[in-house]
Structure formats: C-alpha cells, structure tokens
CSV table of C-alpha atoms and ligand atoms in Angstrom, one decimal:
chain,number,residue,atom,x,y,z
A,193,MET,CA,24.1,-28.8,-16.6
A,194,GLU,CA,20.9,-28.7,-17.8
A,195,ILE,CA,18.9,-26.4,-20.5
A,196,PHE,CA,15.5,-26.9,-19.7
A,197,GLY,CA,11.9,-24.9,-20.8
A,198,PRO,CA,11.0,-22.3,-22.1
A,199,ILE,CA,8.4,-22.0,-19.0
A,200,PRO,CA,5.6,-19.8,-19.4
A,201,SER,CA,6.2,-17.6,-16.1
A,202,ARG,CA,4.3,-14.4,-15.3
A,203,ARG,CA,7.4,-12.8,-14.1
A,204,LEU,CA,9.8,-13.7,-16.9
A,205,GLY,CA,7.2,-14.7,-20.2
A,206,LYS,CA,8.9,-17.5,-21.8
A,207,SER,CA,11.8,-18.4,-19.5
A,208,LEU,CA,14.4,-20.9,-21.3
A,209,GLY,CA,16.1,-22.2,-17.8
A,210,ILE,CA,19.7,-22.7,-17.3
A,211,ASN,CA,21.0,-25.0,-14.3
A,212,ILE,CA,24.7,-24.6,-13.7
A,213,ILE,CA,25.1,-26.5,-10.2
A,214,PRO,CA,25.2,-29.8,-9.6
A,215,PRO,CA,21.9,-31.3,-7.8
A,216,LYS,CA,21.3,-29.6,-4.3
A,217,VAL,CA,24.1,-27.7,-3.6
A,218,CYS,CA,23.2,-25.1,-1.6
A,219,SER,CA,24.1,-22.5,0.9
A,220,TYR,CA,20.8,-23.0,2.6
A,221,SER,CA,18.4,-26.0,3.6
A,222,CYS,CA,15.0,-24.2,3.3
A,223,VAL,CA,12.4,-26.1,5.1
A,224,TYR,CA,10.1,-25.0,2.2
A,225,CYS,CA,12.6,-26.4,-0.8
A,226,GLN,CA,10.8,-28.1,-3.2
A,227,VAL,CA,14.0,-30.2,-4.4
A,228,GLY,CA,14.2,-31.8,-0.7
A,229,ARG,CA,16.8,-31.4,2.3
A,230,THR,CA,20.5,-30.0,0.9
A,231,LYS,CA,22.8,-32.9,0.2
A,232,LYS,CA,26.0,-30.7,0.0
A,233,MET,CA,25.7,-27.6,2.0
A,234,CYS,CA,28.2,-25.2,0.4
A,235,ILE,CA,29.3,-21.6,0.5
A,236,ASN,CA,32.5,-21.7,-1.4
A,237,PRO,CA,32.8,-21.6,-5.0
A,238,VAL,CA,31.8,-24.9,-7.0
A,239,GLU,CA,33.4,-25.9,-10.1
A,240,VAL,CA,30.8,-26.1,-12.7
A,241,ASP,CA,31.0,-26.7,-17.0
A,242,ASP,CA,33.1,-24.9,-18.8
A,243,LYS,CA,31.0,-21.3,-20.0
A,244,GLU,CA,31.6,-22.6,-24.0
A,245,GLU,CA,30.4,-25.8,-22.9
A,246,ILE,CA,27.3,-24.3,-21.4
A,247,LYS,CA,27.0,-21.5,-24.5
A,248,GLU,CA,26.8,-24.2,-26.8
A,249,ASN,CA,24.0,-26.0,-25.4
A,250,VAL,CA,22.0,-22.9,-25.0
A,251,ARG,CA,22.6,-22.4,-28.9
A,252,GLN,CA,21.5,-25.9,-29.8
A,253,LYS,CA,18.4,-25.2,-27.5
A,254,LEU,CA,17.8,-22.0,-29.5
A,255,ASP,CA,17.9,-22.9,-32.7
A,256,LEU,CA,15.7,-25.7,-31.9
A,257,LEU,CA,13.1,-23.9,-30.2
A,258,GLU,CA,13.6,-21.3,-33.4
A,259,GLN,CA,12.8,-24.4,-35.6
A,260,ARG,CA,9.8,-25.0,-33.9
A,261,GLY,CA,8.7,-21.3,-33.9
A,262,GLU,CA,9.1,-21.1,-30.2
A,263,ARG,CA,10.0,-17.5,-28.5
A,264,VAL,CA,12.3,-16.8,-25.5
A,265,ASP,CA,11.7,-13.7,-23.6
A,266,TYR,CA,14.5,-14.4,-20.6
A,267,LEU,CA,17.3,-16.7,-20.3
A,268,THR,CA,17.0,-17.8,-16.7
A,269,PHE,CA,19.7,-19.1,-14.3
A,270,ILE,CA,17.9,-20.8,-11.8
A,271,ALA,CA,19.0,-24.5,-10.2
A,272,ASP,CA,18.0,-26.9,-7.8
A,273,GLY,CA,21.0,-25.3,-5.8
A,274,GLU,CA,22.5,-22.0,-5.6
A,275,PRO,CA,23.3,-20.9,-8.9
A,276,THR,CA,25.8,-18.0,-7.6
A,277,LEU,CA,28.2,-20.7,-6.3
A,278,ALA,CA,29.5,-21.1,-9.6
A,279,SER,CA,33.0,-20.3,-9.4
A,280,ASN,CA,32.9,-18.8,-13.3
A,281,LEU,CA,29.8,-17.1,-13.3
A,282,ALA,CA,30.6,-13.9,-14.4
A,283,GLU,CA,32.4,-15.7,-17.3
A,284,ILE,CA,29.3,-17.9,-18.3
A,285,ILE,CA,26.8,-14.8,-17.8
A,286,LYS,CA,29.1,-12.9,-20.3
A,287,SER,CA,29.0,-16.0,-23.0
A,288,VAL,CA,25.1,-16.4,-22.8
A,289,ARG,CA,24.5,-12.1,-23.2
A,290,ASP,CA,26.1,-12.7,-26.5
A,291,PHE,CA,22.9,-14.3,-27.4
A,292,ASN,CA,21.1,-11.0,-27.2
A,293,ILE,CA,18.3,-12.0,-25.2
A,294,ASN,CA,17.2,-10.7,-21.6
A,295,THR,CA,19.0,-12.7,-18.9
A,296,ALA,CA,17.4,-13.5,-15.5
A,297,ILE,CA,18.9,-15.0,-12.2
A,298,ILE,CA,17.2,-16.7,-9.1
A,299,THR,CA,19.5,-16.2,-6.4
A,300,ASN,CA,18.9,-16.8,-2.4
A,301,SER,CA,21.3,-14.0,-2.0
A,302,SER,CA,23.5,-15.7,0.4
A,303,THR,CA,26.8,-14.7,-1.7
A,304,ILE,CA,25.8,-11.2,-2.7
A,305,ASP,CA,28.5,-9.3,-0.1
A,306,ARG,CA,31.4,-10.9,-2.1
A,307,PRO,CA,32.5,-8.8,-4.9
A,308,GLY,CA,32.9,-11.0,-7.8
A,309,VAL,CA,29.0,-12.1,-7.2
A,310,LYS,CA,27.6,-8.9,-6.8
A,311,GLU,CA,29.6,-8.0,-10.3
A,312,SER,CA,28.2,-10.7,-11.8
A,313,LEU,CA,24.4,-10.1,-11.2
A,314,LYS,CA,24.8,-6.5,-12.1
A,315,MET,CA,25.5,-7.6,-15.8
A,316,VAL,CA,21.9,-9.9,-15.6
A,317,ASP,CA,19.0,-7.7,-16.4
A,318,TRP,CA,16.4,-9.1,-13.9
A,319,VAL,CA,17.7,-10.3,-10.9
A,320,SER,CA,15.3,-11.9,-8.0
A,321,LEU,CA,16.7,-11.5,-4.2
A,322,LYS,CA,15.2,-14.0,-1.6
A,323,CYS,CA,14.4,-12.6,1.7
A,324,ASP,CA,12.5,-14.7,4.0
A,325,ALA,CA,13.4,-13.4,7.1
A,326,TYR,CA,14.4,-10.2,9.0
A,327,THR,CA,15.5,-11.8,12.4
A,328,GLU,CA,18.7,-14.1,12.6
A,329,GLU,CA,16.0,-16.5,14.6
A,330,VAL,CA,13.6,-16.6,11.7
A,331,TRP,CA,16.5,-17.1,9.3
A,332,HIS,CA,18.0,-19.9,11.3
A,333,LYS,CA,14.6,-21.5,11.0
A,334,ILE,CA,13.6,-21.1,7.7
A,335,ASN,CA,16.5,-21.0,5.7
A,336,ARG,CA,19.1,-23.4,7.8
A,337,PRO,CA,21.8,-21.6,6.8
A,338,HIS,CA,25.6,-22.8,6.3
A,339,GLY,CA,27.1,-22.2,9.4
A,340,GLY,CA,29.7,-19.7,7.5
A,341,LEU,CA,27.2,-17.3,6.4
A,342,GLU,CA,26.7,-14.1,8.2
A,343,PRO,CA,23.1,-12.5,8.3
A,344,GLY,CA,24.5,-9.0,8.4
A,345,LYS,CA,26.9,-9.2,5.3
A,346,ILE,CA,23.9,-10.2,3.5
A,347,LYS,CA,21.6,-7.8,4.5
A,348,ASN,CA,24.6,-5.0,3.8
A,349,GLY,CA,25.3,-7.0,0.4
A,350,MET,CA,21.6,-6.6,-0.7
A,351,ILE,CA,21.6,-3.0,0.4
A,352,GLU,CA,25.1,-2.3,-1.7
A,353,PHE,CA,23.6,-4.1,-4.7
A,354,SER,CA,20.7,-2.3,-5.0
A,355,ARG,CA,22.1,1.1,-4.9
A,356,ASP,CA,24.5,0.2,-7.9
A,357,TYR,CA,22.2,-2.1,-9.7
A,358,SER,CA,20.6,-0.6,-13.1
A,359,GLY,CA,18.1,-3.7,-14.1
A,360,LYS,CA,15.1,-5.1,-12.7
A,361,MET,CA,15.4,-5.9,-9.2
A,362,VAL,CA,12.5,-8.1,-7.2
A,363,THR,CA,12.4,-9.8,-4.2
A,364,GLU,CA,10.6,-13.0,-3.2
A,365,THR,CA,9.7,-13.8,0.3
A,366,MET,CA,8.3,-17.2,1.0
A,367,LEU,CA,5.5,-17.3,3.5
A,368,VAL,CA,5.7,-20.4,5.8
A,369,LYS,CA,3.2,-21.1,8.6
A,370,GLY,CA,4.2,-20.4,12.3
A,371,ILE,CA,7.7,-19.8,11.0
A,372,ASN,CA,7.7,-16.1,9.1
A,373,ASP,CA,4.5,-15.1,8.9
A,374,SER,CA,3.9,-13.1,12.3
A,375,GLU,CA,3.1,-9.2,12.1
A,376,GLU,CA,6.1,-8.4,13.8
A,377,GLU,CA,9.0,-10.2,10.8
A,378,LEU,CA,6.7,-9.4,8.4
A,379,LYS,CA,6.8,-5.7,9.5
A,380,SER,CA,10.7,-6.0,10.1
A,381,ILE,CA,11.1,-7.4,6.5
A,382,ALA,CA,9.2,-5.1,4.7
A,383,SER,CA,11.3,-2.2,6.4
A,384,PHE,CA,14.3,-3.7,5.3
A,385,LEU,CA,13.0,-4.3,1.9
A,386,ASN,CA,11.8,-0.7,1.7
A,387,GLU,CA,15.7,0.3,2.3
A,388,ILE,CA,16.4,-2.0,-1.4
A,389,LYS,CA,13.3,-0.4,-2.7
A,390,PRO,CA,12.9,-3.8,-5.4
A,391,ASP,CA,10.8,-3.1,-8.7
A,392,VAL,CA,8.5,-5.6,-7.1
A,393,SER,CA,8.2,-7.5,-3.7
A,394,TYR,CA,6.8,-11.0,-4.4
A,395,ILE,CA,5.1,-13.0,-1.7
A,396,SER,CA,5.1,-16.7,-2.0
A,397,ILE,CA,4.0,-19.8,-0.3
A,398,PRO,CA,4.7,-23.7,-0.8
A,399,THR,CA,2.9,-25.0,-3.4
A,400,ARG,CA,4.7,-28.0,-3.9
A,401,PRO,CA,5.9,-30.8,-1.5
A,402,PRO,CA,8.2,-29.0,1.2
A,403,ALA,CA,11.6,-30.4,2.0
A,404,GLU,CA,10.1,-30.7,5.7
A,405,GLU,CA,6.3,-31.7,6.1
A,406,TYR,CA,5.7,-28.9,8.4
A,407,ALA,CA,6.3,-25.9,6.0
A,408,VAL,CA,3.0,-25.0,5.1
A,409,SER,CA,1.4,-22.4,3.2
A,410,PRO,CA,-0.4,-19.7,6.0
A,411,THR,CA,-4.0,-19.0,6.3
A,412,PRO,CA,-5.8,-16.8,3.5
A,413,GLU,CA,-5.6,-14.0,6.8
A,414,SER,CA,-1.7,-14.6,7.0
A,415,ILE,CA,-1.1,-13.5,3.0
A,416,ASN,CA,-3.7,-10.9,2.9
A,417,ARG,CA,-1.9,-9.4,6.5
A,418,ALA,CA,1.7,-10.0,4.7
A,419,TYR,CA,0.3,-8.1,1.5
A,420,ASN,CA,-1.1,-5.3,3.3
A,421,ILE,CA,1.8,-5.0,5.7
A,422,PHE,CA,4.1,-4.5,2.7
A,423,LYS,CA,2.0,-2.1,0.7
A,424,SER,CA,1.9,-0.1,3.7
A,425,GLN,CA,5.5,0.3,3.4
A,426,GLY,CA,5.2,1.5,0.5
A,427,LEU,CA,6.2,-1.6,-1.6
A,428,THR,CA,5.0,-3.1,-4.8
A,429,PRO,CA,4.0,-6.6,-3.5
A,430,GLU,CA,2.3,-9.3,-5.4
A,431,LEU,CA,1.3,-12.7,-4.8
A,432,LEU,CA,2.6,-16.1,-6.2
A,433,ILE,CA,0.3,-18.5,-4.7
A,434,GLY,CA,0.0,-21.0,-7.4
A,435,TYR,CA,-2.2,-19.5,-10.1
A,436,GLU,CA,-0.5,-17.5,-13.0
A,437,GLY,CA,-2.7,-14.6,-12.9
A,438,SER,CA,-2.2,-12.2,-15.1
A,439,GLY,CA,-3.1,-9.1,-12.6
A,440,PHE,CA,-5.1,-7.3,-15.2
A,441,ALA,CA,-8.8,-7.0,-15.4
A,442,SER,CA,-10.0,-7.7,-19.4
A,443,THR,CA,-11.1,-11.0,-20.7
A,444,GLY,CA,-14.7,-9.8,-20.8
A,445,ASN,CA,-15.7,-12.5,-18.4
A,446,ILE,CA,-16.3,-11.3,-15.0
A,447,LYS,CA,-15.5,-14.3,-12.9
A,448,GLU,CA,-12.2,-15.1,-14.6
A,449,ASP,CA,-11.1,-11.6,-14.5
A,450,ILE,CA,-11.9,-11.6,-10.3
A,451,LEU,CA,-10.0,-14.7,-10.2
A,452,SER,CA,-6.9,-13.5,-12.6
A,453,ILE,CA,-6.5,-10.4,-10.2
A,454,THR,CA,-6.8,-12.1,-7.2
A,455,SER,CA,-4.3,-14.4,-7.7
A,456,VAL,CA,-2.0,-11.5,-7.7
A,457,HIS,CA,-3.4,-9.0,-5.6
A,458,PRO,CA,-6.3,-9.3,-2.6
A,459,LEU,CA,-9.2,-7.3,-3.9
A,460,LYS,CA,-11.0,-4.7,-1.1
A,461,GLN,CA,-14.7,-5.2,-1.7
A,462,GLU,CA,-14.8,-1.4,-3.0
A,463,ALA,CA,-12.7,-2.5,-5.6
A,464,ILE,CA,-15.0,-5.7,-6.6
A,465,VAL,CA,-18.2,-3.3,-6.6
A,466,ALA,CA,-16.3,-0.9,-9.1
A,467,LEU,CA,-15.2,-4.1,-11.1
A,468,LEU,CA,-18.5,-5.7,-11.3
A,469,LYS,CA,-20.1,-2.2,-12.4
A,470,LYS,CA,-17.6,-1.5,-15.2
A,471,ALA,CA,-18.6,-5.2,-16.3
A,472,ASP,CA,-22.6,-4.7,-15.6
A,473,ALA,CA,-22.4,-8.0,-13.8
A,474,SER,CA,-24.0,-8.6,-10.0
A,475,TRP,CA,-22.7,-9.4,-6.6
A,476,ASN,CA,-24.1,-12.8,-7.5
A,477,GLU,CA,-20.9,-13.5,-9.3
A,478,VAL,CA,-19.0,-12.9,-6.5
A,479,ASN,CA,-21.3,-15.1,-4.3
A,480,SER,CA,-20.8,-18.4,-6.9
A,481,LEU,CA,-17.0,-17.6,-6.6
A,482,ILE,CA,-17.4,-18.2,-2.7
A,483,GLU,CA,-19.8,-21.3,-2.9
A,484,GLU,CA,-17.3,-22.5,-5.9
A,485,GLY,CA,-14.4,-22.1,-2.9
A,486,ARG,CA,-12.6,-20.1,-5.2
A,487,ILE,CA,-12.2,-17.0,-3.6
A,488,THR,CA,-12.1,-16.4,0.1
A,489,VAL,CA,-13.5,-13.5,2.0
A,490,VAL,CA,-11.0,-12.5,4.8
A,491,GLU,CA,-11.0,-9.1,7.1
A,492,TYR,CA,-7.9,-7.0,7.7
A,493,ASN,CA,-7.7,-3.4,9.9
A,494,GLY,CA,-11.6,-3.4,9.6
A,495,SER,CA,-11.9,-3.8,5.5
A,496,LYS,CA,-12.9,-7.1,3.8
A,497,PHE,CA,-10.5,-8.5,1.2
A,498,TYR,CA,-11.5,-11.0,-1.3
A,499,VAL,CA,-8.7,-13.4,-2.1
A,500,ARG,CA,-8.1,-16.5,-4.2
A,501,THR,CA,-8.6,-19.6,-2.2
A,502,ILE,CA,-5.2,-21.8,-1.9
A,503,LYS,CA,-5.3,-25.2,-3.1
B,168,LIG,S1,17.9,-21.9,-1.6
B,168,LIG,FE1,16.8,-22.4,-3.2
B,168,LIG,S2,17.2,-24.5,-3.5
B,168,LIG,FE2,18.3,-23.8,-1.9
B,168,LIG,S3,17.5,-24.8,-0.4
B,168,LIG,FE3,16.7,-22.8,-0.1
B,168,LIG,S4,14.6,-23.0,-1.7
B,168,LIG,FE4,16.3,-25.1,-1.8
C-alpha cells in the first residue's frame, strides 16, 4: 500500500492517491501503460492490506498535511494496477469515507459487471471508467486483456452501473496512433459512451514512456477529429494531453488564455476571433503562438481548428 500526494489535478483539484494493489497486478496489459507490461495478469480478487491499516496510513498522511496547511479535495484510489481487484474494496472505501473527504477511483472497467465491484463503486463520489475501444479486435490490440474477460459483459456492466450511479461519472479514452484512432472506431466508442452518458468524456494521449514503443500519440488532426466526433454524439469531451489547462479564459494574458483553453478543447477560428475581440488583441498573438510551435492549425469538416501542440 502506498499513500502519495496530494497531486494537483485538473479533474480533482488536490488529490491524495491511495494505491492498495501490489505493483502491476492488473487485468489488462495496455500497450500505452506508463508502468510497463503487466507482470501479473489477474482477474480474481487479490488479498491486500487490511482496511484498518490503510485507514491509519491515510489518517497519518492527512494529519501531516493539515499541520502543513495543505488541502486535500479527493482521496483517490489509483494504482499501478487495477484497484477494483482488491478483495476488500468495499470495506476499504467505507472506512476512508469516514474522513468526510470526497472519494474518487480510476478503474479500467474490466470488473464492473461484478455485483460486489458495482456496489463498491457506487459508494465513491467520482468514478472514472476506461473505454479505449468498442470493437473486440481493437480492445485486444490496445488493452491486451486477460483471457477470462468478456467485452460484452464489461459493456453491459458499464451500462448498468451508469443507470444506478448517482455520483460524478467520467470516462477516459486513451488515443493511440494507428490502433484506436480511426473514424469508425471513434464513432463506435462515442455512440457507446452516449449510452452511458458520462459527465465528461476525457480524451487522453500517451504522455509518458509507454509499455510498448509503438504506442505513440496520434496526430493533432486525429485528436481534433476524436474531439469533434465525441461532441457530435452529444458527449462533453475534454482533452488530457499533458497540459493542465483550466478551460476558462480570464488570466488577462490572451496568449496564456488560448494555451489554457486549447489544452482542454480545440478552438474554432470564430472562437479565437471572439476571444481576441474581448481582449482587444490582434491576430498577431495567434500567429506568434503558431510560430513558437505552441499551437497547431488543423482542418476538420471544412473548419479550421487551433489545437495545443503535442510535446
Ligand atoms: S489498466 Fe491501467 S494499470 Fe492496467 S495495464 Fe492498463 S494502463 Fe496499466
């Protein structure tokens, strides 16, 4: 077990991480995983530390942070493996809820069809579900799942969970060049996500060294296309592309505002024109961001979009 942070996060504010799973025990071995290939592929519940021990460790960390005057917005179950594999997940969640701090969990969704996991997740205030693929072929390519998993059960589990859950549910789709970034796959993913109606559908890209060298970020055009496909399905997409933009304009510095917004949403030309007008600034600011290589212009469906350049 490891308690770490708090980490500043656009999604969760100051998030204190709780890692309850032994290193790299997971039901997937995603090609983009930043902690390398999965050492122990597993779909059965895993024995982890006792809930009291975990609670005590969280308490000590919170006391320490309080002495330093540091705030914690979320207690987040996040692992270098899959947190829902913990055999006593429900007990652990219940015990940390005693701290009266919002809870969050980042899961790969592979166990969500299990009644025990579903009930556990329902106790958490913010749940992030992974959805990188719709078709079985792409799912195998990108997530390299344990052989005992069934994609139909996972999808049904996600649908059922979304119907019963009253907290904030988001999804995360990691885009990998040449694997899940085709128009067809993205449309299928978006249409499925529309069934579960997440509050936000995050689109991310590999920003740290991946398990497999070939798992690289798609082009800015592909990222923009994914964003627009999600949007056209009625979803609320946001980009997670390695920059922590706030998505809101108002620093008073127009260049910073454009960078901040484009790290969350691609901006149409008209939107930039409106921003510049509000700030009484000229198109030179945009040209200078392009020249500095900080934003890129791409075209989609006959419109020009300005996107944050990927590192
Ligand atoms: S689900 Fe998460 S921890 Fe497991 S292999 Fe994929 S990225 Fe890594």
